[in-house]
Amino acid sequence: MPTPSKPQDFIRQTITNDLSNKKVSSITTRFPPEPNGYLHIGHAKSICLNFGVANDFNGQCNLRFDDTNPDKENPEYISAIKKDVEWLGFQWSNLFYASSYFDQLYDFAVQLIKLDKAYVCSLTAEEAREHRGSLTSAGKNSPYRSRSIEENLDLFSQMKAGKFDDGTQVLRAKIDMASPNINLRDPIIYRIRRADHHQTGKTWCIYPMYDFAHGLSDAIEGITHSLCTLEFEDHRPLYDWFLDQLKTPAHPQQIEFSRLNLEYTITSKRKLNLLVTNHHVESWDDPRMPTISGLRRRGYTANAIKDFCDRIGVTKVENTIEMGVLENCIREDLGEKAPRALAVLNPLKITLKNYPDDQTESLNAPNHPQKEEMDSRKVPFSKTLFIDRDDFREQANKKYKRLVLGKEVRLRYAYVIKCEEVIKDENDNILELICSYDAQTLGKNPEDRKVKGVIHWVSAEQSIESEIRLYDRLFNVANPASEEDFESTINPNSLKTLKKCRIENSLNNAQPSQAYQFEREGYFCLDSSANKTDIPIFNRIVTLRDTWAKIATKG
RNA sequence: UGGGAUGUCGCCAAGCGGUAAGGCACGGGGUUUUGAUCUCCGCAUGCCCAGGUUCGAAUCCUGGCAUCCCAGCCA
């Protein structure tokens, strides 16, 4: 049971009631993706719900591939989906495929015909659309609606046997062409499609439609609560109709919740697919993609994603979550767990004129400012260093707490330095800074003056060259899905690649799964596509919260 | 003159007739060798609107209004 202190969402409340009313004695849910694309953050919400509910009530949750449309499906997606669910930290009770129920589904369809509740319709797709009527006007009966049970049985078996061309016949439920709910106007339950199915090969040339296959698959598996998104609300009467007509071992309850919308992103497999095919991104796992695999490569942790799903809740209200919520989740997780490191993104050389030429010190740097148990490491300090160009100004007001010509600043974990001289080229570009250091300031503050700023640095010689990729939102508008042409709202600056960055030596053996906080910059992880023989590539997962940026933009 | 749903702070979200939780965001203090973290304080006399019932209504009733979804042989 969920802890009473934490309010239950309406679905868990329903389940709690169903259990106490003895409507059900145990809980079984399912996560039913169609293998026609990669899973995205919206699926994570559904995964956390379905597996979370099963876990909370000591029930089971199946992973079921809803693979009834071979035209769009692909085994590559199956393995990617399994990997993503496992990576999120969930274990399915059973791994199923709707396609393994094709025989049973066929028998159910035959039963429906025998009940005079289904018929073979020979209308063309266009004729069928005309017969369907409109939202405000009733449809018309198909001329084939009154075929005899025997004839329907015969035609349906011929459909199965491949006697008809694709699209020439369909099996339809006989419900009500005048229903105000269009889903009940004799919906199609089987269509003819000669396509190799990734699981069943050439065994079938007829495939069941979602409405027919889904509820019956749920019933076959003994699903107690079939959780789906709001757009299926209108389908529930049909879901129930099939179950009521047929002798199913159980009647699962469909409950709808609202899908996740995230500002500045798209959660539509079709559109995400377009981003890949039209090369707006590198792949499904491009770190800018809201896919589970993209988030993983970007450096998001499973914990952060699950925390996010916890925070956004489950309701029936249409909602759009601000990006800040997701970002906050990963910051919180990594703030706690990520070891700190020093990395200079835009290197500016500085020379300490009073530091001995060939001296090198090994300075102690804690891996986490609040967690001694995370230990510390040694970082090399020398006469020539790099600091970030953004951390120096020739002149600045008091608000600027970094290095200024003629002023002092603290080098993190090292000494206080003072900028003595700026060396420029003929175009006024700053090439190098000549500084002095105060040997008395290692591990302690000077007593006679206050040094307010602290900046990060790296030894020029004893550091590693690295490429760093900075990501920004993929779209320039908050709701790209509502645009007539969402591709035109793509942010052309969603990826900024920095070459010649310098990172501290200890990052030499970084692994993609280990995120670091580059102090004062943000959280980063090694890109998993990086070739070990090349210079390392780091992805920026998220920046640090930056109140200075707020102050600076305010002016 | 179709049907289905939803409206509580900028974004989420508790609340289930007894007098508006929490998170994010935002504003302001404090600590700090990360402008980070942490911490303290502030942030809906108000719950889409209008009536009604009640000692008492975000919660019940009536009537409006707004928004979303549905006319694939997709899921």
XYZ file of C-alpha atoms (C1' of nucleotides) in Angstrom:
630
model
C 0.000 0.000 0.000
C 1.202 3.512 -0.669
C 2.118 5.407 2.444
C -0.935 7.200 3.814
C 1.026 10.416 4.262
C 1.400 10.734 0.520
C -1.924 11.477 -1.179
C -2.958 8.855 -3.658
C -3.807 9.740 -7.214
C -7.347 8.995 -8.372
C -6.293 5.707 -9.963
C -4.750 4.369 -6.785
C -7.834 5.516 -4.917
C -10.013 3.532 -7.305
C -7.826 0.475 -6.904
C -7.864 0.794 -3.133
C -11.655 0.797 -3.290
C -11.806 -2.114 -5.718
C -9.655 -4.098 -3.340
C -11.659 -3.251 -0.231
C -14.950 -3.898 -2.032
C -13.545 -7.260 -3.116
C -14.181 -6.344 -6.708
C -10.711 -7.710 -7.325
C -8.423 -9.661 -5.057
C -5.090 -8.739 -6.621
C -3.843 -6.188 -9.097
C -2.421 -6.719 -12.556
C -1.484 -3.878 -14.903
C 0.364 -3.714 -18.163
C 2.522 -1.310 -20.097
C 1.504 -1.801 -23.744
C 3.795 0.034 -26.183
C 3.518 -0.413 -29.912
C 7.033 -1.137 -31.216
C 6.895 1.664 -33.767
C 9.373 4.061 -32.172
C 11.476 4.742 -29.140
C 10.006 5.431 -25.737
C 9.909 9.045 -24.589
C 9.389 10.944 -21.361
C 5.622 10.656 -21.788
C 5.945 6.887 -21.786
C 8.013 7.165 -18.630
C 4.939 8.611 -16.942
C 2.877 5.619 -18.028
C 5.626 3.156 -17.091
C 6.003 4.661 -13.633
C 2.240 4.553 -13.197
C 1.688 0.988 -14.344
C 4.728 -0.543 -12.679
C 4.348 1.750 -9.695
C 0.748 0.738 -9.099
C 1.633 -2.952 -9.382
C 4.438 -2.429 -6.926
C 2.352 -0.429 -4.461
C -0.360 -3.070 -4.331
C 1.924 -6.100 -4.524
C 0.553 -6.929 -7.924
C 2.002 -7.677 -11.307
C 2.781 -5.599 -14.351
C 3.316 -7.064 -17.796
C 5.235 -5.586 -20.651
C 3.059 -6.234 -23.680
C 3.970 -5.217 -27.170
C 0.822 -4.035 -28.895
C 1.999 -5.285 -32.245
C -1.091 -5.410 -34.404
C 0.152 -3.199 -37.225
C 3.156 -4.788 -38.952
C 3.406 -1.901 -41.408
C 4.801 0.423 -38.800
C 6.597 -1.905 -36.457
C 10.156 -3.045 -36.240
C 12.177 -5.394 -34.001
C 14.763 -2.659 -33.414
C 12.118 -0.838 -31.413
C 11.332 -3.917 -29.358
C 14.846 -4.236 -28.016
C 15.129 -0.488 -27.457
C 11.877 -0.479 -25.479
C 12.930 -3.409 -23.319
C 16.243 -1.764 -22.599
C 14.594 1.514 -21.624
C 12.084 -0.080 -19.270
C 14.843 -2.048 -17.574
C 17.097 0.961 -17.389
C 14.349 2.857 -15.614
C 14.577 0.122 -13.041
C 11.392 -1.847 -13.663
C 10.998 -5.571 -14.089
C 8.000 -6.924 -15.916
C 6.174 -9.892 -14.496
C 5.655 -11.265 -18.010
C 6.799 -10.279 -21.454
C 3.944 -10.669 -23.913
C 3.037 -9.824 -27.475
C -0.485 -9.131 -28.667
C 0.560 -11.060 -31.766
C 0.857 -14.240 -29.752
C -2.895 -13.987 -29.153
C -3.749 -13.846 -32.851
C -5.297 -17.332 -32.792
C -7.453 -16.536 -29.785
C -8.376 -13.173 -31.221
C -9.440 -14.858 -34.442
C -11.625 -17.260 -32.469
C -13.182 -14.358 -30.615
C -14.019 -12.756 -33.942
C -15.640 -15.980 -35.146
C -17.684 -16.060 -31.947
C -18.828 -12.538 -32.574
C -19.990 -13.523 -36.056
C -21.866 -16.504 -34.628
C -23.546 -14.115 -32.188
C -24.601 -12.059 -35.212
C -22.529 -9.236 -33.740
C -20.037 -8.955 -36.574
C -20.123 -9.014 -40.350
C -17.836 -8.873 -43.311
C -18.192 -5.558 -45.061
C -17.138 -5.127 -48.677
C -17.369 -1.364 -48.835
C -14.253 0.447 -50.001
C -12.484 2.623 -47.450
C -13.982 5.707 -49.023
C -17.501 4.294 -49.109
C -17.151 3.276 -45.501
C -16.168 6.821 -44.566
C -19.226 8.193 -46.318
C -21.450 5.717 -44.511
C -19.950 6.695 -41.177
C -21.772 10.037 -41.125
C -20.356 13.003 -39.280
C -19.910 14.202 -35.728
C -23.375 15.721 -35.803
C -25.234 13.358 -38.099
C -25.899 9.649 -37.945
C -24.258 7.180 -40.278
C -25.945 4.778 -42.674
C -25.966 1.022 -42.492
C -23.638 -0.779 -44.809
C -25.480 -2.757 -47.507
C -23.483 -5.779 -46.323
C -24.683 -5.455 -42.753
C -27.426 -8.031 -43.178
C -25.285 -10.865 -44.532
C -26.109 -14.170 -42.931
C -24.013 -15.661 -40.184
C -23.034 -18.505 -42.514
C -21.970 -16.165 -45.250
C -19.971 -14.061 -42.800
C -18.271 -17.132 -41.387
C -17.348 -18.223 -44.864
C -16.136 -14.811 -45.996
C -14.113 -14.283 -42.834
C -12.354 -17.609 -43.245
C -11.634 -16.667 -46.847
C -10.196 -13.383 -45.619
C -7.909 -15.327 -43.338
C -7.026 -17.737 -46.142
C -5.883 -14.883 -48.346
C -8.649 -15.073 -50.924
C -9.111 -11.313 -51.062
C -6.858 -8.430 -51.923
C -5.638 -6.044 -49.248
C -8.260 -3.521 -48.266
C -11.131 -5.124 -50.132
C -12.920 -6.625 -47.137
C -13.057 -5.900 -43.437
C -14.732 -7.514 -40.480
C -16.917 -5.064 -38.598
C -18.690 -5.176 -35.283
C -22.452 -4.806 -35.646
C -23.339 -2.120 -33.135
C -25.129 1.086 -34.091
C -24.527 3.318 -37.089
C -26.524 6.087 -35.405
C -24.519 6.137 -32.190
C -23.423 9.610 -31.124
C -20.111 7.931 -30.301
C -18.469 7.360 -33.648
C -16.407 4.514 -32.240
C -19.621 2.529 -31.951
C -20.659 2.989 -35.592
C -19.831 -0.564 -36.621
C -16.080 -0.277 -36.007
C -13.653 -2.333 -38.037
C -12.128 -5.199 -36.111
C -10.056 -6.941 -38.780
C -8.423 -5.704 -41.939
C -6.516 -7.489 -44.685
C -2.855 -6.566 -44.850
C -0.227 -8.673 -46.502
C 2.816 -7.689 -44.533
C 5.572 -9.664 -42.895
C 5.040 -9.434 -39.203
C 8.145 -9.197 -37.053
C 6.813 -11.924 -34.742
C 4.446 -14.016 -36.836
C 6.086 -13.702 -40.241
C 3.720 -14.590 -43.073
C 1.290 -16.559 -40.939
C -1.402 -13.930 -41.128
C -2.747 -11.649 -43.802
C -5.478 -10.271 -41.576
C -4.702 -8.210 -38.507
C -6.971 -7.127 -35.661
C -7.535 -3.460 -34.920
C -6.501 -1.838 -31.655
C -9.963 -1.638 -30.112
C -10.584 -5.315 -30.621
C -7.119 -6.579 -29.744
C -6.366 -4.397 -26.771
C -9.246 -5.122 -24.439
C -9.235 -8.806 -25.290
C -5.486 -9.029 -24.724
C -6.049 -7.375 -21.367
C -8.718 -9.954 -20.588
C -6.531 -12.855 -21.685
C -3.755 -11.676 -19.372
C -6.113 -11.069 -16.481
C -5.341 -7.382 -16.346
C -7.465 -5.822 -13.618
C -6.846 -2.171 -14.394
C -6.041 -1.093 -17.927
C -4.555 2.367 -17.680
C -4.421 4.492 -20.792
C -4.473 8.101 -21.878
C -7.442 10.439 -22.233
C -7.909 10.107 -25.970
C -9.150 6.572 -25.394
C -11.983 7.703 -23.176
C -14.392 7.560 -26.107
C -13.219 4.043 -26.814
C -14.147 2.685 -23.409
C -17.748 1.863 -24.402
C -16.321 -0.215 -27.237
C -13.693 -1.760 -24.973
C -16.522 -2.825 -22.675
C -18.771 -3.911 -25.535
C -16.328 -6.538 -26.833
C -15.785 -7.875 -23.356
C -19.503 -8.005 -22.695
C -20.343 -9.853 -25.911
C -17.635 -12.458 -25.613
C -17.026 -15.015 -22.950
C -13.845 -13.585 -21.577
C -12.347 -14.904 -18.360
C -12.242 -11.396 -16.899
C -13.461 -7.887 -17.519
C -10.600 -5.445 -16.969
C -11.414 -1.866 -16.095
C -10.070 0.811 -18.398
C -9.107 4.029 -16.617
C -7.859 7.056 -18.490
C -5.369 9.668 -17.304
C -3.934 12.707 -19.040
C -0.772 12.383 -21.020
C 2.330 14.390 -20.278
C 3.072 17.546 -22.196
C 6.437 19.159 -21.606
C 7.170 22.740 -22.580
C 9.500 23.198 -25.534
C 9.412 19.553 -26.488
C 7.425 17.092 -28.495
C 6.013 13.836 -27.205
C 4.696 12.209 -30.314
C 6.445 9.193 -31.737
C 5.471 10.228 -35.222
C 7.017 13.665 -34.872
C 10.084 12.405 -33.056
C 10.531 9.981 -35.910
C 10.408 12.930 -38.292
C 13.187 14.681 -36.378
C 15.359 11.634 -36.930
C 14.433 10.987 -40.567
C 14.851 14.611 -41.529
C 18.187 14.767 -39.716
C 17.261 17.541 -37.336
C 18.886 15.372 -34.725
C 21.524 12.692 -34.988
C 19.375 9.770 -33.886
C 16.636 8.636 -31.536
C 19.149 8.830 -28.704
C 20.449 12.281 -29.573
C 20.971 14.011 -26.219
C 18.460 16.697 -27.195
C 15.669 14.179 -27.723
C 13.022 13.701 -25.012
C 13.346 9.954 -25.540
C 14.401 7.773 -22.641
C 17.517 6.837 -24.594
C 18.234 10.484 -25.407
C 17.848 11.505 -21.792
C 20.079 8.622 -20.760
C 22.800 9.640 -23.206
C 22.413 13.231 -22.102
C 23.173 12.068 -18.575
C 19.776 12.013 -16.922
C 19.469 9.305 -14.308
C 16.599 6.868 -13.954
C 16.043 8.214 -10.455
C 15.617 11.745 -11.720
C 13.081 10.635 -14.318
C 11.121 8.635 -11.763
C 11.209 11.533 -9.338
C 9.891 13.749 -12.106
C 6.993 11.374 -12.723
C 6.234 11.394 -9.010
C 6.164 15.144 -8.882
C 3.920 15.780 -11.857
C 1.203 13.522 -10.527
C -1.543 11.617 -12.303
C -4.887 13.276 -13.061
C -7.328 13.718 -15.897
C -6.472 17.379 -16.344
C -4.729 18.453 -19.531
C -1.365 19.723 -18.387
C 1.886 21.139 -19.644
C 4.852 20.824 -17.348
C 7.542 23.469 -17.283
C 11.042 22.340 -18.249
C 12.273 23.628 -14.920
C 10.585 20.771 -13.142
C 12.530 18.133 -15.072
C 15.749 20.097 -14.753
C 15.212 20.494 -11.066
C 14.894 16.724 -10.682
C 18.228 15.980 -12.302
C 19.949 18.818 -10.453
C 18.688 17.486 -7.188
C 19.802 13.933 -7.886
C 23.204 14.905 -9.224
C 23.784 17.659 -6.697
C 23.724 14.943 -4.115
C 25.625 12.235 -5.965
C 27.894 13.693 -8.626
C 31.579 14.065 -7.816
C 32.887 17.565 -8.453
C 35.585 18.313 -10.986
C 37.267 21.324 -12.527
C 36.823 22.022 -16.214
C 37.459 25.174 -18.192
C 35.119 25.563 -21.142
C 36.628 28.687 -22.743
C 40.270 28.636 -21.698
C 42.208 31.823 -21.055
C 45.859 31.315 -20.203
C 47.254 32.871 -17.059
C 50.830 32.896 -15.877
C 51.746 33.325 -12.231
C 54.856 35.459 -12.501
C 55.983 34.835 -8.917
C 55.428 31.075 -8.975
C 58.572 28.941 -9.445
C 59.030 27.929 -13.071
C 59.267 24.185 -12.721
C 57.222 23.716 -9.613
C 54.119 21.594 -9.494
C 51.952 21.113 -6.477
C 49.372 18.476 -5.891
C 46.464 20.169 -4.208
C 43.756 18.427 -2.335
C 40.225 18.858 -3.663
C 37.207 17.268 -1.978
C 34.929 15.374 -4.344
C 31.850 16.791 -2.705
C 31.620 19.905 -0.539
C 29.070 18.423 1.844
C 30.072 14.789 1.788
C 33.418 13.901 3.232
C 32.710 10.228 2.666
C 33.050 10.879 -1.051
C 36.721 11.471 -0.398
C 39.033 13.812 -2.236
C 41.453 13.841 -5.116
C 44.679 15.596 -6.034
C 44.697 18.296 -8.669
C 47.971 19.549 -10.116
C 48.788 23.256 -9.753
C 51.505 24.985 -11.740
C 52.811 28.297 -12.996
C 50.667 28.269 -16.110
C 46.948 27.774 -15.746
C 43.716 28.189 -17.625
C 40.690 30.007 -16.315
C 37.437 30.686 -18.152
C 37.258 33.802 -20.314
C 33.932 34.661 -18.710
C 35.665 34.879 -15.361
C 37.817 37.841 -16.312
C 37.048 41.468 -17.041
C 39.399 44.367 -17.412
C 36.967 46.439 -15.436
C 33.767 45.670 -13.632
C 31.480 46.971 -10.950
C 31.238 45.564 -7.421
C 28.631 43.012 -8.366
C 31.146 41.130 -10.464
C 32.802 38.668 -8.135
C 35.471 37.284 -10.454
C 38.892 38.288 -11.686
C 39.390 41.923 -12.661
C 42.581 43.672 -13.755
C 44.377 44.851 -10.652
C 42.083 42.886 -8.347
C 42.148 39.590 -6.552
C 40.171 36.389 -6.778
C 40.378 32.957 -5.160
C 41.290 29.974 -7.283
C 39.102 27.165 -6.045
C 40.982 24.843 -3.692
C 44.156 26.841 -4.398
C 45.578 30.313 -3.909
C 44.367 33.863 -4.124
C 45.734 35.501 -7.255
C 45.857 39.049 -8.495
C 45.714 40.110 -12.119
C 48.702 42.307 -12.859
C 48.692 42.662 -16.613
C 46.651 41.854 -19.697
C 48.412 40.758 -22.857
C 46.553 41.412 -26.097
C 47.153 40.951 -29.782
C 47.017 43.721 -32.358
C 43.226 43.365 -32.590
C 42.729 43.888 -28.904
C 41.954 40.244 -28.243
C 43.068 39.092 -24.845
C 45.739 36.439 -25.201
C 46.958 35.935 -21.698
C 46.901 37.300 -18.194
C 49.925 37.855 -16.047
C 49.043 37.324 -12.423
C 50.709 36.999 -9.072
C 49.746 34.549 -6.369
C 49.738 34.885 -2.626
C 51.586 31.880 -1.209
C 50.016 32.430 2.204
C 46.456 31.795 1.028
C 46.364 28.054 0.472
C 43.563 26.716 2.643
C 43.151 30.001 4.481
C 41.919 33.500 3.854
C 44.168 36.535 4.031
C 43.657 38.347 7.308
C 43.999 41.920 6.145
C 41.510 41.894 3.256
C 38.465 40.181 1.959
C 38.501 38.216 -1.318
C 34.941 37.605 -2.359
C 35.163 35.716 -5.618
C 36.101 32.125 -6.324
C 36.760 30.840 -9.820
C 37.728 27.473 -11.222
C 40.899 26.694 -13.125
C 43.023 23.904 -14.500
C 46.754 23.435 -14.934
C 47.744 24.259 -18.501
C 50.105 21.362 -18.950
C 48.528 18.874 -16.646
C 44.990 18.859 -17.975
C 43.200 17.104 -20.794
C 41.809 18.572 -23.966
C 38.140 17.855 -24.378
C 35.153 18.638 -26.544
C 32.127 19.832 -24.644
C 28.618 19.914 -26.043
C 26.150 22.389 -24.641
C 22.487 21.679 -25.265
C 19.561 24.006 -25.307
C 15.868 23.423 -25.902
C 15.130 21.762 -29.229
C 12.269 24.133 -30.015
C 11.859 27.860 -29.739
C 8.191 27.768 -28.854
C 6.621 26.392 -25.699
C 4.155 24.220 -27.558
C 5.701 23.082 -30.845
C 3.048 20.399 -31.273
C 0.410 23.077 -31.830
C 2.330 24.647 -34.714
C 1.164 24.017 -38.269
C 4.783 23.246 -39.157
C 6.583 22.224 -36.011
C 9.854 21.700 -37.852
C 10.064 25.426 -38.529
C 10.186 26.115 -34.810
C 13.275 24.022 -34.229
C 15.964 25.927 -32.335
C 18.971 26.157 -34.652
C 21.212 26.670 -31.630
C 20.124 23.631 -29.678
C 23.651 22.258 -29.854
C 26.754 24.303 -29.240
C 30.021 22.448 -29.568
C 33.046 23.732 -27.696
C 36.443 22.475 -28.805
C 39.720 22.856 -26.965
C 38.160 22.793 -23.555
C 40.462 21.755 -20.725
C 39.399 19.312 -18.065
C 41.255 18.092 -15.025
C 43.367 14.955 -15.256
C 41.257 12.842 -12.986
C 38.535 12.832 -15.642
C 40.805 10.630 -17.681
C 38.887 7.480 -16.916
C 35.371 8.895 -16.792
C 32.517 6.592 -17.778
C 29.320 7.696 -19.554
C 27.175 6.484 -16.697
C 29.011 8.639 -14.150
C 27.971 12.265 -14.136
C 30.214 14.985 -12.759
C 29.592 18.460 -11.600
C 32.062 20.735 -13.326
C 32.160 23.317 -10.600
C 30.402 26.577 -11.348
C 29.364 25.251 -14.785
C 26.891 22.434 -14.457
C 26.540 18.681 -14.659
C 28.309 16.777 -17.399
C 28.895 13.212 -18.498
C 31.032 11.503 -21.076
C 29.124 10.987 -24.295
C 28.570 7.293 -24.865
C 29.322 7.576 -28.566
C 32.800 8.873 -27.863
C 35.637 6.787 -29.123
C 38.197 6.236 -26.413
C 41.097 6.973 -28.714
C 39.691 10.365 -29.642
C 39.636 13.329 -27.319
C 36.820 12.862 -24.829
C 33.422 14.416 -25.495
C 31.322 15.585 -22.590
C 27.622 16.386 -22.687
C 26.224 19.110 -20.535
C 23.288 17.517 -18.764
C 22.023 20.698 -17.156
C 23.500 23.946 -15.915
C 23.752 24.852 -12.275
C 21.003 27.110 -11.022
C 22.379 30.505 -11.930
C 21.220 33.530 -9.999
C 24.102 35.525 -11.421
C 22.699 35.055 -14.909
C 19.412 36.455 -13.632
C 21.118 39.468 -12.130
C 23.178 39.993 -15.278
C 20.189 39.893 -17.611
C 18.262 42.250 -15.384
C 21.088 44.733 -15.822
C -30.031 20.711 -31.726
C -23.558 15.075 -31.810
C -20.819 12.617 -28.051
C -16.977 12.296 -24.300
C -14.002 14.870 -20.691
C -11.721 18.882 -17.781
C -11.764 23.759 -15.037
C -8.180 25.076 -7.218
C -1.780 30.470 -7.244
C 2.635 31.654 -13.263
C 3.220 25.653 -13.952
C 1.832 21.073 -11.546
C -1.297 19.302 -7.467
C -3.841 17.887 -2.466
C -8.726 18.638 -1.002
C -14.213 13.949 -1.071
C -19.746 19.587 3.399
C -16.319 22.032 8.964
C -13.631 27.103 7.108
C -7.494 26.474 0.844
C -1.540 20.747 1.891
C 2.819 20.299 -0.909
C 6.344 20.844 -5.115
C 8.384 23.956 -9.040
C 8.681 29.137 -10.252
C 8.940 33.959 -8.123
C 10.459 37.920 -4.164
C 13.438 38.861 0.242
C 17.063 37.617 4.506
C 21.253 34.212 6.471
C 25.566 30.565 5.880
C 29.181 29.387 2.125
C 36.618 28.764 -1.004
C 30.854 26.584 -6.495
C 26.853 33.644 -7.880
C 25.884 26.009 -6.394
C 24.129 23.520 -2.044
C 21.797 24.427 2.611
C 18.592 27.525 5.510
C 14.744 31.198 7.132
C 10.636 34.230 5.512
C 6.859 35.802 1.954
C 3.566 34.097 -1.977
C -5.110 32.030 -3.450
C -10.465 36.206 2.517
C -9.788 32.612 -2.670
C -11.228 27.448 -5.753
C -14.177 29.240 -14.223
C -18.876 32.422 -13.681
C -23.959 33.207 -11.718
C -27.777 31.664 -8.727
C -29.532 28.075 -4.963
C -29.424 24.389 -0.587
C -26.962 24.569 4.359
C -25.365 27.020 10.834
C -21.377 26.182 7.333
C -19.892 25.003 0.122
C -13.766 24.388 -3.687
C -16.752 20.191 -2.137
C -24.154 19.280 -2.954
C -28.082 21.321 -6.736
C -29.404 24.413 -11.169
C -27.908 27.279 -15.241
C -24.046 29.289 -17.984
C -18.883 29.979 -19.899
C -14.037 28.233 -21.422
C -10.669 24.514 -23.016
C -9.355 19.561 -24.801
C -10.576 14.794 -27.495
C -13.461 11.927 -31.424
C -15.540 11.165 -38.339
C -7.531 5.870 -39.778
C -8.772 -0.474 -42.996
C -3.165 3.915 -36.734
C -2.375 3.009 -31.668
